[in-house]
mmCIF file of C-alpha atoms and ligand atoms in Angstrom:
data_model
loop_
_atom_site.group_PDB
_atom_site.id
_atom_site.type_symbol
_atom_site.label_atom_id
_atom_site.label_comp_id
_atom_site.label_asym_id
_atom_site.label_seq_id
_atom_site.Cartn_x
_atom_site.Cartn_y
_atom_site.Cartn_z
ATOM 1 C CA UNK A 276 -10.063 -6.948 -20.494
ATOM 2 C CA UNK A 277 -12.771 -6.306 -23.078
ATOM 3 C CA UNK A 278 -14.201 -9.834 -22.855
ATOM 4 C CA UNK A 279 -12.443 -11.250 -25.934
ATOM 5 C CA UNK A 280 -8.733 -11.914 -26.230
ATOM 6 C CA UNK A 281 -7.318 -10.893 -29.590
ATOM 7 C CA UNK A 282 -3.971 -11.089 -31.363
ATOM 8 C CA UNK A 283 -3.315 -7.564 -30.130
ATOM 9 C CA UNK A 284 -4.276 -8.095 -26.456
ATOM 10 C CA UNK A 285 -1.628 -6.620 -24.170
ATOM 11 C CA UNK A 286 -0.786 -8.506 -20.981
ATOM 12 C CA UNK A 287 -0.081 -7.198 -17.478
ATOM 13 C CA UNK A 288 0.789 -9.659 -14.700
ATOM 14 C CA UNK A 289 0.871 -9.731 -10.933
ATOM 15 C CA UNK A 290 3.522 -11.884 -9.276
ATOM 16 C CA UNK A 291 2.991 -12.912 -5.661
ATOM 17 C CA UNK A 292 3.434 -15.899 -3.390
ATOM 18 C CA UNK A 293 0.635 -16.516 -2.575
ATOM 19 C CA UNK A 294 -1.388 -14.547 -5.116
ATOM 20 C CA UNK A 295 -4.781 -16.250 -5.153
ATOM 21 C CA UNK A 296 -6.429 -13.761 -2.772
ATOM 22 C CA UNK A 297 -5.258 -10.725 -4.722
ATOM 23 C CA UNK A 298 -8.028 -8.249 -5.536
ATOM 24 C CA UNK A 299 -5.917 -6.573 -8.219
ATOM 25 C CA UNK A 300 -7.003 -8.760 -11.193
ATOM 26 C CA UNK A 301 -10.672 -7.875 -10.624
ATOM 27 C CA UNK A 302 -9.811 -4.216 -10.064
ATOM 28 C CA UNK A 303 -7.495 -3.737 -13.065
ATOM 29 C CA UNK A 304 -9.579 -5.793 -15.510
ATOM 30 C CA UNK A 305 -12.671 -3.748 -14.526
ATOM 31 C CA UNK A 306 -10.746 -0.571 -15.400
ATOM 32 C CA UNK A 307 -9.551 -2.023 -18.752
ATOM 33 C CA UNK A 308 -13.146 -3.041 -19.578
ATOM 34 C CA UNK A 309 -14.537 0.369 -18.634
ATOM 35 C CA UNK A 310 -12.090 2.162 -20.952
ATOM 36 C CA UNK A 311 -12.502 -0.557 -23.647
ATOM 37 C CA UNK A 312 -8.765 -1.247 -23.658
ATOM 38 C CA UNK A 313 -7.523 -4.480 -25.204
ATOM 39 C CA UNK A 314 -5.481 -5.345 -22.097
ATOM 40 C CA UNK A 315 -5.699 -8.254 -19.665
ATOM 41 C CA UNK A 316 -4.303 -8.509 -16.109
ATOM 42 C CA UNK A 317 -3.326 -12.025 -15.010
ATOM 43 C CA UNK A 318 -2.192 -13.380 -11.596
ATOM 44 C CA UNK A 319 0.834 -15.722 -11.381
ATOM 45 C CA UNK A 320 2.015 -17.526 -8.267
ATOM 46 C CA UNK A 321 5.800 -16.998 -8.399
ATOM 47 C CA UNK A 322 8.130 -18.392 -5.744
ATOM 48 C CA UNK A 323 11.019 -16.170 -4.601
ATOM 49 C CA UNK A 324 13.612 -18.238 -6.464
ATOM 50 C CA UNK A 325 11.630 -17.883 -9.699
ATOM 51 C CA UNK A 326 11.298 -14.093 -9.538
ATOM 52 C CA UNK A 327 14.279 -13.386 -11.862
ATOM 53 C CA UNK A 328 12.832 -15.764 -14.464
ATOM 54 C CA UNK A 329 9.349 -14.262 -14.090
ATOM 55 C CA UNK A 330 10.688 -10.745 -14.625
ATOM 56 C CA UNK A 331 12.674 -12.037 -17.587
ATOM 57 C CA UNK A 332 9.402 -13.375 -18.983
ATOM 58 C CA UNK A 333 7.860 -9.886 -18.833
ATOM 59 C CA UNK A 334 10.571 -8.835 -21.263
ATOM 60 C CA UNK A 335 10.652 -12.037 -23.346
ATOM 61 C CA UNK A 336 6.874 -12.196 -23.793
ATOM 62 C CA UNK A 337 6.538 -8.489 -24.486
ATOM 63 C CA UNK A 338 4.182 -7.925 -21.550
ATOM 64 C CA UNK A 339 3.274 -4.335 -20.692
ATOM 65 C CA UNK A 340 4.471 -4.838 -17.132
ATOM 66 C CA UNK A 341 3.623 -6.341 -13.783
ATOM 67 C CA UNK A 342 2.700 -5.681 -10.202
ATOM 68 C CA UNK A 343 4.782 -7.303 -7.480
ATOM 69 C CA UNK A 344 3.365 -8.230 -4.127
ATOM 70 C CA UNK A 345 4.519 -10.136 -1.046
ATOM 71 C CA UNK A 346 7.303 -11.346 -0.898
ATOM 72 C CA UNK A 347 8.876 -9.807 -4.031
ATOM 73 C CA UNK A 348 8.875 -6.024 -3.581
ATOM 74 C CA UNK A 349 12.305 -5.588 -1.961
ATOM 75 C CA UNK A 350 14.205 -8.125 -4.044
ATOM 76 C CA UNK A 351 12.860 -6.701 -7.322
ATOM 77 C CA UNK A 352 14.824 -3.463 -6.828
ATOM 78 C CA UNK A 353 18.002 -5.263 -7.901
ATOM 79 C CA UNK A 354 16.304 -7.220 -10.693
ATOM 80 C CA UNK A 355 14.865 -4.424 -12.836
ATOM 81 C CA UNK A 356 16.877 -2.231 -15.219
ATOM 82 C CA UNK A 357 16.078 1.118 -13.583
ATOM 83 C CA UNK A 358 14.089 2.362 -10.582
ATOM 84 C CA UNK A 359 12.223 5.567 -9.815
ATOM 85 C CA UNK A 360 13.656 7.923 -7.233
ATOM 86 C CA UNK A 361 11.088 6.920 -4.599
ATOM 87 C CA UNK A 362 11.488 3.171 -5.234
ATOM 88 C CA UNK A 363 15.244 3.550 -4.814
ATOM 89 C CA UNK A 364 14.937 5.536 -1.615
ATOM 90 C CA UNK A 365 12.527 3.103 0.074
ATOM 91 C CA UNK A 366 14.034 -0.033 -1.461
ATOM 92 C CA UNK A 367 10.778 -1.429 -2.823
ATOM 93 C CA UNK A 368 9.254 -1.992 -6.285
ATOM 94 C CA UNK A 369 5.580 -2.889 -6.678
ATOM 95 C CA UNK A 370 5.102 -1.888 -10.318
ATOM 96 C CA UNK A 371 7.218 -2.786 -13.341
ATOM 97 C CA UNK A 372 6.828 -1.169 -16.769
ATOM 98 C CA UNK A 373 8.397 -2.808 -19.808
ATOM 99 C CA UNK A 374 9.498 -0.001 -22.133
ATOM 100 C CA UNK A 375 10.996 -1.571 -25.289
ATOM 101 C CA UNK A 376 12.691 -4.284 -23.223
ATOM 102 C CA UNK A 377 13.824 -1.988 -20.409
ATOM 103 C CA UNK A 378 12.147 -2.947 -17.119
ATOM 104 C CA UNK A 379 11.443 0.207 -15.125
ATOM 105 C CA UNK A 380 10.546 -0.204 -11.435
ATOM 106 C CA UNK A 381 8.234 2.033 -9.420
ATOM 107 C CA UNK A 382 6.701 2.059 -5.958
ATOM 108 C CA UNK A 383 3.108 3.303 -6.005
ATOM 109 C CA UNK A 384 2.162 2.366 -2.410
ATOM 110 C CA UNK A 385 3.220 5.635 -0.747
ATOM 111 C CA UNK A 386 1.678 7.889 -3.387
ATOM 112 C CA UNK A 387 -1.431 5.660 -3.395
ATOM 113 C CA UNK A 388 -1.754 6.208 0.340
ATOM 114 C CA UNK A 389 -1.308 9.978 -0.072
ATOM 115 C CA UNK A 390 -4.006 10.165 -2.761
ATOM 116 C CA UNK A 391 -6.364 8.121 -0.576
ATOM 117 C CA UNK A 392 -5.721 10.435 2.363
ATOM 118 C CA UNK A 393 -6.278 13.545 0.257
ATOM 119 C CA UNK A 394 -9.510 12.047 -1.111
ATOM 120 C CA UNK A 395 -10.691 11.942 2.508
ATOM 121 C CA UNK A 396 -9.907 15.638 2.878
ATOM 122 C CA UNK A 397 -6.887 15.085 5.138
ATOM 123 C CA UNK A 398 -3.672 16.897 4.235
ATOM 124 C CA UNK A 399 -0.299 15.449 5.260
ATOM 125 C CA UNK A 400 1.664 18.689 5.163
ATOM 126 C CA UNK A 401 2.334 19.953 8.663
ATOM 127 C CA UNK A 402 0.434 17.091 10.295
ATOM 128 C CA UNK A 403 1.694 15.123 13.305
ATOM 129 C CA UNK A 404 1.470 11.513 12.226
ATOM 130 C CA UNK A 405 1.890 8.339 14.239
ATOM 131 C CA UNK A 406 2.381 5.087 12.330
ATOM 132 C CA UNK A 407 1.756 1.727 13.948
ATOM 133 C CA UNK A 408 4.103 -0.910 12.475
ATOM 134 C CA UNK A 409 7.493 -1.018 10.786
ATOM 135 C CA UNK A 410 6.998 -3.560 7.984
ATOM 136 C CA UNK A 411 6.845 -3.095 4.213
ATOM 137 C CA UNK A 412 3.737 -0.914 4.111
ATOM 138 C CA UNK A 413 4.955 1.275 6.995
ATOM 139 C CA UNK A 414 8.166 1.926 5.043
ATOM 140 C CA UNK A 415 6.279 3.289 1.998
ATOM 141 C CA UNK A 416 3.708 5.253 4.031
ATOM 142 C CA UNK A 417 6.239 6.736 6.490
ATOM 143 C CA UNK A 418 8.461 7.907 3.652
ATOM 144 C CA UNK A 419 5.559 9.429 1.697
ATOM 145 C CA UNK A 420 4.234 11.295 4.744
ATOM 146 C CA UNK A 421 7.648 12.591 5.814
ATOM 147 C CA UNK A 422 8.544 13.630 2.249
ATOM 148 C CA UNK A 423 5.309 15.693 2.157
ATOM 149 C CA UNK A 424 6.305 17.492 5.360
ATOM 150 C CA UNK A 425 4.485 15.534 8.078
ATOM 151 C CA UNK A 426 6.213 14.917 11.417
ATOM 152 C CA UNK A 427 6.297 11.126 11.668
ATOM 153 C CA UNK A 428 6.682 8.881 14.717
ATOM 154 C CA UNK A 429 6.839 5.118 14.195
ATOM 155 C CA UNK A 430 5.479 2.939 16.995
ATOM 156 C CA UNK A 431 6.441 -0.702 16.603
ATOM 157 C CA UNK A 432 6.041 -3.781 18.801
ATOM 158 C CA UNK A 433 9.619 -4.852 18.101
ATOM 159 C CA UNK A 434 11.290 -1.548 18.959
ATOM 160 C CA UNK A 435 14.571 -2.366 17.219
ATOM 161 C CA UNK A 436 12.762 -2.849 13.895
ATOM 162 C CA UNK A 437 11.153 0.564 14.329
ATOM 163 C CA UNK A 438 14.560 2.107 15.121
ATOM 164 C CA UNK A 439 16.112 0.507 12.046
ATOM 165 C CA UNK A 440 13.323 1.685 9.747
ATOM 166 C CA UNK A 441 13.523 5.256 11.029
ATOM 167 C CA UNK A 442 17.282 5.395 10.757
ATOM 168 C CA UNK A 443 17.172 4.070 7.171
ATOM 169 C CA UNK A 444 14.443 6.488 6.096
ATOM 170 C CA UNK A 445 16.158 9.467 7.744
ATOM 171 C CA UNK A 446 19.179 8.631 5.604
ATOM 172 C CA UNK A 447 17.202 9.008 2.347
ATOM 173 C CA UNK A 448 14.643 11.756 3.110
ATOM 174 C CA UNK A 449 14.739 14.809 0.849
ATOM 175 C CA UNK A 450 16.594 17.706 2.493
ATOM 176 C CA UNK A 451 14.735 19.953 4.901
ATOM 177 C CA UNK A 452 12.184 17.387 6.052
ATOM 178 C CA UNK A 453 11.714 16.791 9.788
ATOM 179 C CA UNK A 454 13.441 13.531 10.796
ATOM 180 C CA UNK A 455 11.276 10.548 11.725
ATOM 181 C CA UNK A 456 11.336 9.199 15.278
ATOM 182 C CA UNK A 457 10.811 5.704 16.671
ATOM 183 C CA UNK A 458 9.061 4.824 19.943
ATOM 184 C CA UNK A 459 8.281 1.363 21.354
ATOM 185 C CA UNK A 460 4.603 0.480 20.926
ATOM 186 C CA UNK A 461 4.550 -1.210 24.331
ATOM 187 C CA UNK A 462 6.676 1.452 26.042
ATOM 188 C CA UNK A 463 5.682 4.249 28.439
ATOM 189 C CA UNK A 464 5.728 7.034 25.790
ATOM 190 C CA UNK A 465 3.470 5.476 23.173
ATOM 191 C CA UNK A 466 0.189 6.868 24.475
ATOM 192 C CA UNK A 467 1.526 10.416 24.712
ATOM 193 C CA UNK A 468 2.682 10.278 21.089
ATOM 194 C CA UNK A 469 -0.866 9.486 20.040
ATOM 195 C CA UNK A 470 -2.440 12.128 22.262
ATOM 196 C CA UNK A 471 -0.217 14.746 20.522
ATOM 197 C CA UNK A 472 -1.005 13.440 17.014
ATOM 198 C CA UNK A 473 -3.667 14.422 14.472
ATOM 199 C CA UNK A 474 -3.110 11.439 12.147
ATOM 200 C CA UNK A 475 -2.862 7.777 13.177
ATOM 201 C CA UNK A 476 -2.096 5.155 10.517
ATOM 202 C CA UNK A 477 -2.307 1.447 11.223
ATOM 203 C CA UNK A 478 0.340 -0.358 9.159
ATOM 204 C CA UNK A 479 0.249 -3.528 11.285
ATOM 205 C CA UNK A 480 -1.727 -6.615 10.363
ATOM 206 C CA UNK A 481 -3.505 -6.578 13.738
ATOM 207 C CA UNK A 482 -7.265 -6.667 13.157
ATOM 208 C CA UNK A 483 -7.018 -8.168 9.679
ATOM 209 C CA UNK A 484 -9.172 -11.191 8.892
ATOM 210 C CA UNK A 485 -9.130 -13.692 10.611
ATOM 211 C CA UNK A 486 -7.603 -11.714 13.540
ATOM 212 C CA UNK A 487 -10.682 -9.455 13.696
ATOM 213 C CA UNK A 488 -11.095 -9.487 17.507
ATOM 214 C CA UNK A 489 -7.806 -7.659 18.076
ATOM 215 C CA UNK A 490 -6.590 -4.089 17.763
ATOM 216 C CA UNK A 491 -3.029 -2.748 17.928
ATOM 217 C CA UNK A 492 -3.647 -0.129 20.660
ATOM 218 C CA UNK A 493 -6.217 0.241 23.452
ATOM 219 C CA UNK A 494 -9.472 2.061 22.647
ATOM 220 C CA UNK A 495 -8.798 4.618 25.444
ATOM 221 C CA UNK A 496 -5.862 6.010 23.431
ATOM 222 C CA UNK A 497 -8.236 7.372 20.765
ATOM 223 C CA UNK A 498 -9.370 10.991 20.746
ATOM 224 C CA UNK A 499 -11.561 13.195 18.608
ATOM 225 C CA UNK A 500 -8.753 15.282 17.049
ATOM 226 C CA UNK A 501 -7.429 12.178 15.263
ATOM 227 C CA UNK A 502 -7.898 11.103 11.686
ATOM 228 C CA UNK A 503 -7.421 7.318 11.806
ATOM 229 C CA UNK A 504 -6.429 5.512 8.595
ATOM 230 C CA UNK A 505 -6.337 1.718 8.761
ATOM 231 C CA UNK A 506 -4.474 0.096 5.841
ATOM 232 C CA UNK A 507 -6.538 -3.036 6.417
ATOM 233 C CA UNK A 508 -9.509 -3.480 4.048
ATOM 234 C CA UNK A 509 -10.701 -6.902 5.214
ATOM 235 C CA UNK A 510 -12.780 -6.314 7.275
ATOM 236 C CA UNK A 511 -13.849 -2.891 6.001
ATOM 237 C CA UNK A 512 -14.315 -1.766 9.590
ATOM 238 C CA UNK A 513 -11.676 -3.074 11.990
ATOM 239 C CA UNK A 514 -11.977 -2.910 15.765
ATOM 240 C CA UNK A 515 -9.513 -0.028 15.644
ATOM 241 C CA UNK A 516 -11.856 1.968 13.401
ATOM 242 C CA UNK A 517 -14.852 1.137 15.587
ATOM 243 C CA UNK A 518 -12.964 2.462 18.634
ATOM 244 C CA UNK A 519 -11.823 5.562 16.736
ATOM 245 C CA UNK A 520 -15.356 6.407 15.641
ATOM 246 C CA UNK A 521 -16.656 5.890 19.178
ATOM 247 C CA UNK A 522 -14.100 8.468 20.354
ATOM 248 C CA UNK A 523 -15.310 10.949 17.720
ATOM 249 C CA UNK A 524 -12.340 10.555 15.354
ATOM 250 C CA UNK A 525 -12.676 10.605 11.549
ATOM 251 C CA UNK A 526 -11.698 7.322 9.884
ATOM 252 C CA UNK A 527 -10.954 5.594 6.585
ATOM 253 C CA UNK A 528 -10.139 1.998 5.655
ATOM 254 C CA UNK A 529 -7.485 0.619 3.277
ATOM 255 C CA UNK A 530 -9.711 0.326 0.185
ATOM 256 C CA UNK A 531 -8.725 3.833 -0.936
ATOM 257 C CA UNK A 532 -5.001 3.064 -0.798
ATOM 258 C CA UNK A 533 -5.474 -0.234 -2.636
ATOM 259 C CA UNK A 534 -7.414 1.519 -5.404
ATOM 260 C CA UNK A 535 -5.051 4.485 -5.734
ATOM 261 C CA UNK A 536 -1.814 2.452 -5.762
ATOM 262 C CA UNK A 537 -3.452 0.411 -8.543
ATOM 263 C CA UNK A 538 -4.617 3.559 -10.327
ATOM 264 C CA UNK A 539 -1.079 4.953 -10.430
ATOM 265 C CA UNK A 540 0.197 1.628 -11.825
ATOM 266 C CA UNK A 541 -2.572 1.744 -14.464
ATOM 267 C CA UNK A 542 -1.435 5.244 -15.458
ATOM 268 C CA UNK A 543 2.167 4.037 -15.775
ATOM 269 C CA UNK A 544 1.183 1.120 -18.042
ATOM 270 C CA UNK A 545 -1.404 2.855 -20.242
ATOM 271 C CA UNK A 546 -0.731 6.582 -19.957
ATOM 272 C CA UNK A 547 -4.455 7.005 -19.234
ATOM 273 C CA UNK A 548 -6.412 8.114 -16.163
ATOM 274 C CA UNK A 549 -8.278 5.078 -14.830
ATOM 275 C CA UNK A 550 -11.880 5.085 -13.563
ATOM 276 C CA UNK A 551 -11.178 4.865 -9.821
ATOM 277 C CA UNK A 552 -14.887 4.570 -8.956
ATOM 278 C CA UNK A 553 -15.145 1.428 -11.116
ATOM 279 C CA UNK A 554 -11.957 0.051 -9.548
ATOM 280 C CA UNK A 555 -13.284 0.647 -6.040
ATOM 281 C CA UNK A 556 -16.554 -1.086 -6.893
ATOM 282 C CA UNK A 557 -14.610 -4.096 -8.222
ATOM 283 C CA UNK A 558 -12.604 -4.273 -4.976
ATOM 284 C CA UNK A 559 -15.772 -4.225 -2.893
ATOM 285 C CA UNK A 560 -17.328 -6.959 -5.039
ATOM 286 C CA UNK A 561 -14.084 -8.962 -4.760
ATOM 287 C CA UNK A 562 -14.094 -8.635 -0.981
ATOM 288 C CA UNK A 563 -17.697 -9.820 -0.906
ATOM 289 C CA UNK A 564 -17.163 -12.861 -3.097
ATOM 290 C CA UNK A 565 -13.656 -14.068 -2.287
ATOM 291 C CA UNK A 566 -13.344 -13.626 1.466
ATOM 292 C CA UNK A 567 -15.178 -15.041 4.411
ATOM 293 C CA UNK A 568 -15.955 -13.926 7.907
ATOM 294 C CA UNK A 569 -16.167 -10.171 7.377
HETATM 295 P P1 LIG B 1630 4.543 -6.710 7.428
HETATM 296 O O1 LIG B 1630 5.679 -6.212 6.608
HETATM 297 O O2 LIG B 1630 4.456 -8.169 7.724
HETATM 298 O O3 LIG B 1630 4.562 -5.893 8.837
HETATM 299 C C1 LIG B 1630 3.652 -6.224 9.832
HETATM 300 C C2 LIG B 1630 3.763 -5.236 10.993
HETATM 301 O O4 LIG B 1630 2.723 -5.569 11.923
HETATM 302 C C3 LIG B 1630 5.077 -5.308 11.748
HETATM 303 O O5 LIG B 1630 5.479 -3.995 12.109
HETATM 304 C C4 LIG B 1630 4.708 -6.118 12.996
HETATM 305 O O6 LIG B 1630 5.472 -5.762 14.144
HETATM 306 C C5 LIG B 1630 3.291 -5.665 13.219
HETATM 307 N N1 LIG B 1630 2.543 -6.641 14.007
HETATM 308 C C6 LIG B 1630 2.172 -7.900 13.631
HETATM 309 N N2 LIG B 1630 1.500 -8.499 14.635
HETATM 310 C C7 LIG B 1630 1.468 -7.609 15.667
HETATM 311 C C8 LIG B 1630 0.911 -7.649 16.968
HETATM 312 N N3 LIG B 1630 0.250 -8.725 17.416
HETATM 313 N N4 LIG B 1630 1.034 -6.550 17.748
HETATM 314 C C9 LIG B 1630 1.681 -5.449 17.304
HETATM 315 N N5 LIG B 1630 2.240 -5.354 16.082
HETATM 316 C C10 LIG B 1630 2.128 -6.433 15.265
HETATM 317 O O7 LIG B 1630 3.150 -6.335 6.773
HETATM 318 P P2 LIG B 1630 2.794 -5.201 5.689
HETATM 319 O O8 LIG B 1630 3.072 -5.718 4.322
HETATM 320 O O9 LIG B 1630 3.439 -3.932 6.097
HETATM 321 O O10 LIG B 1630 1.202 -5.119 5.833
HETATM 322 C C11 LIG B 1630 0.591 -4.643 7.026
HETATM 323 C C12 LIG B 1630 -0.917 -4.512 6.821
HETATM 324 O O11 LIG B 1630 -1.184 -3.516 5.810
HETATM 325 C C13 LIG B 1630 -1.585 -5.793 6.331
HETATM 326 O O12 LIG B 1630 -2.823 -5.917 6.993
HETATM 327 C C14 LIG B 1630 -1.810 -5.546 4.869
HETATM 328 O O13 LIG B 1630 -2.925 -6.249 4.358
HETATM 329 C C15 LIG B 1630 -2.068 -4.056 4.835
HETATM 330 N N6 LIG B 1630 -1.724 -3.424 3.558
HETATM 331 C C16 LIG B 1630 -2.697 -2.728 2.913
HETATM 332 C C17 LIG B 1630 -2.407 -2.079 1.736
HETATM 333 C C18 LIG B 1630 -3.478 -1.301 1.036
HETATM 334 O O14 LIG B 1630 -3.318 -1.005 -0.164
HETATM 335 N N7 LIG B 1630 -4.551 -0.937 1.707
HETATM 336 C C19 LIG B 1630 -1.111 -2.135 1.192
HETATM 337 C C20 LIG B 1630 -0.130 -2.860 1.882
HETATM 338 C C21 LIG B 1630 -0.451 -3.507 3.073
HETATM 339 P P3 LIG B 1630 6.854 -6.522 14.509
HETATM 340 O O15 LIG B 1630 7.931 -5.771 13.771
HETATM 341 O O16 LIG B 1630 6.948 -6.354 15.982
HETATM 342 O O17 LIG B 1630 6.713 -7.942 14.070
#
């Protein structure tokens, strides 16, 4: 926002449950201010049963759109008027754009991850990637990597969840892409998968504040040919990243993905390229002021 609300101010919302720790309002409003756009981004705590009404309000109030976060991303697919190809394939919507009353749904998480990876100089095409986790973020990241031509193995604690994710994603991958595989995180083959890989992505919540003393795999599994991307951004340096760096691996934390998924949403709403450096700075300030125990 520009600092003053006017009769022409355009409103973007984020719906989550809970939403109070979201860093997106600080990040998006910093970008609106930087480009002197008369837009404001407002958080709303929306319970799952109120999601249809909240999306209806986007239309009724003439809002520009909304972001959706936990626990709304999957359910929203059936509640918007149309969905992008990627959102349909992965069954998740995190960005809604209101175009003359038509609510269009997008998923920017996977592409946000890819942009963050590329910004670190790591290409997905032809890489051997291992993903830890099989939840919502793993779904978006695994699909994006596989669609770009990476060979993807999912390692999950609950092996059946990993199997289900892989089988679903293999059913929707664009033709010609190598199928994903699933291996139990606690099984005998997990370490070998990582020793053969050049990209390791942590999509579990292990190591996230306040669980900062834990890591999803043992430090000895790290090696110097790995690029290790941790989706976690609080703390900025998880135990996993500390272990990776000690083994000589290159690393990045989840700030880049957070910024780039937001940047793509900003482009959808405004048609403009956002200032990603300003957005990143706002995220870092938000982490400093709103969280404890980093
Ligand atoms: P989620 O859907 O709840 O999935 C959590 C995953 O973590 C599951 O696969 C779960 O395995 C695994 N897990 C949890 N505790 C574990 C443990 N003790 N040992 C091994 N595995 C464990 O969560 P999500 O939405 O995908 O988010 C995951 C992380 O990514 C969170 O830290 C979140 O903040 C972060 N994230 C970051 C961004 C970003 O922009 N940087 C975006 C989205 C998410 P089971 O199946 O066995 O339970």
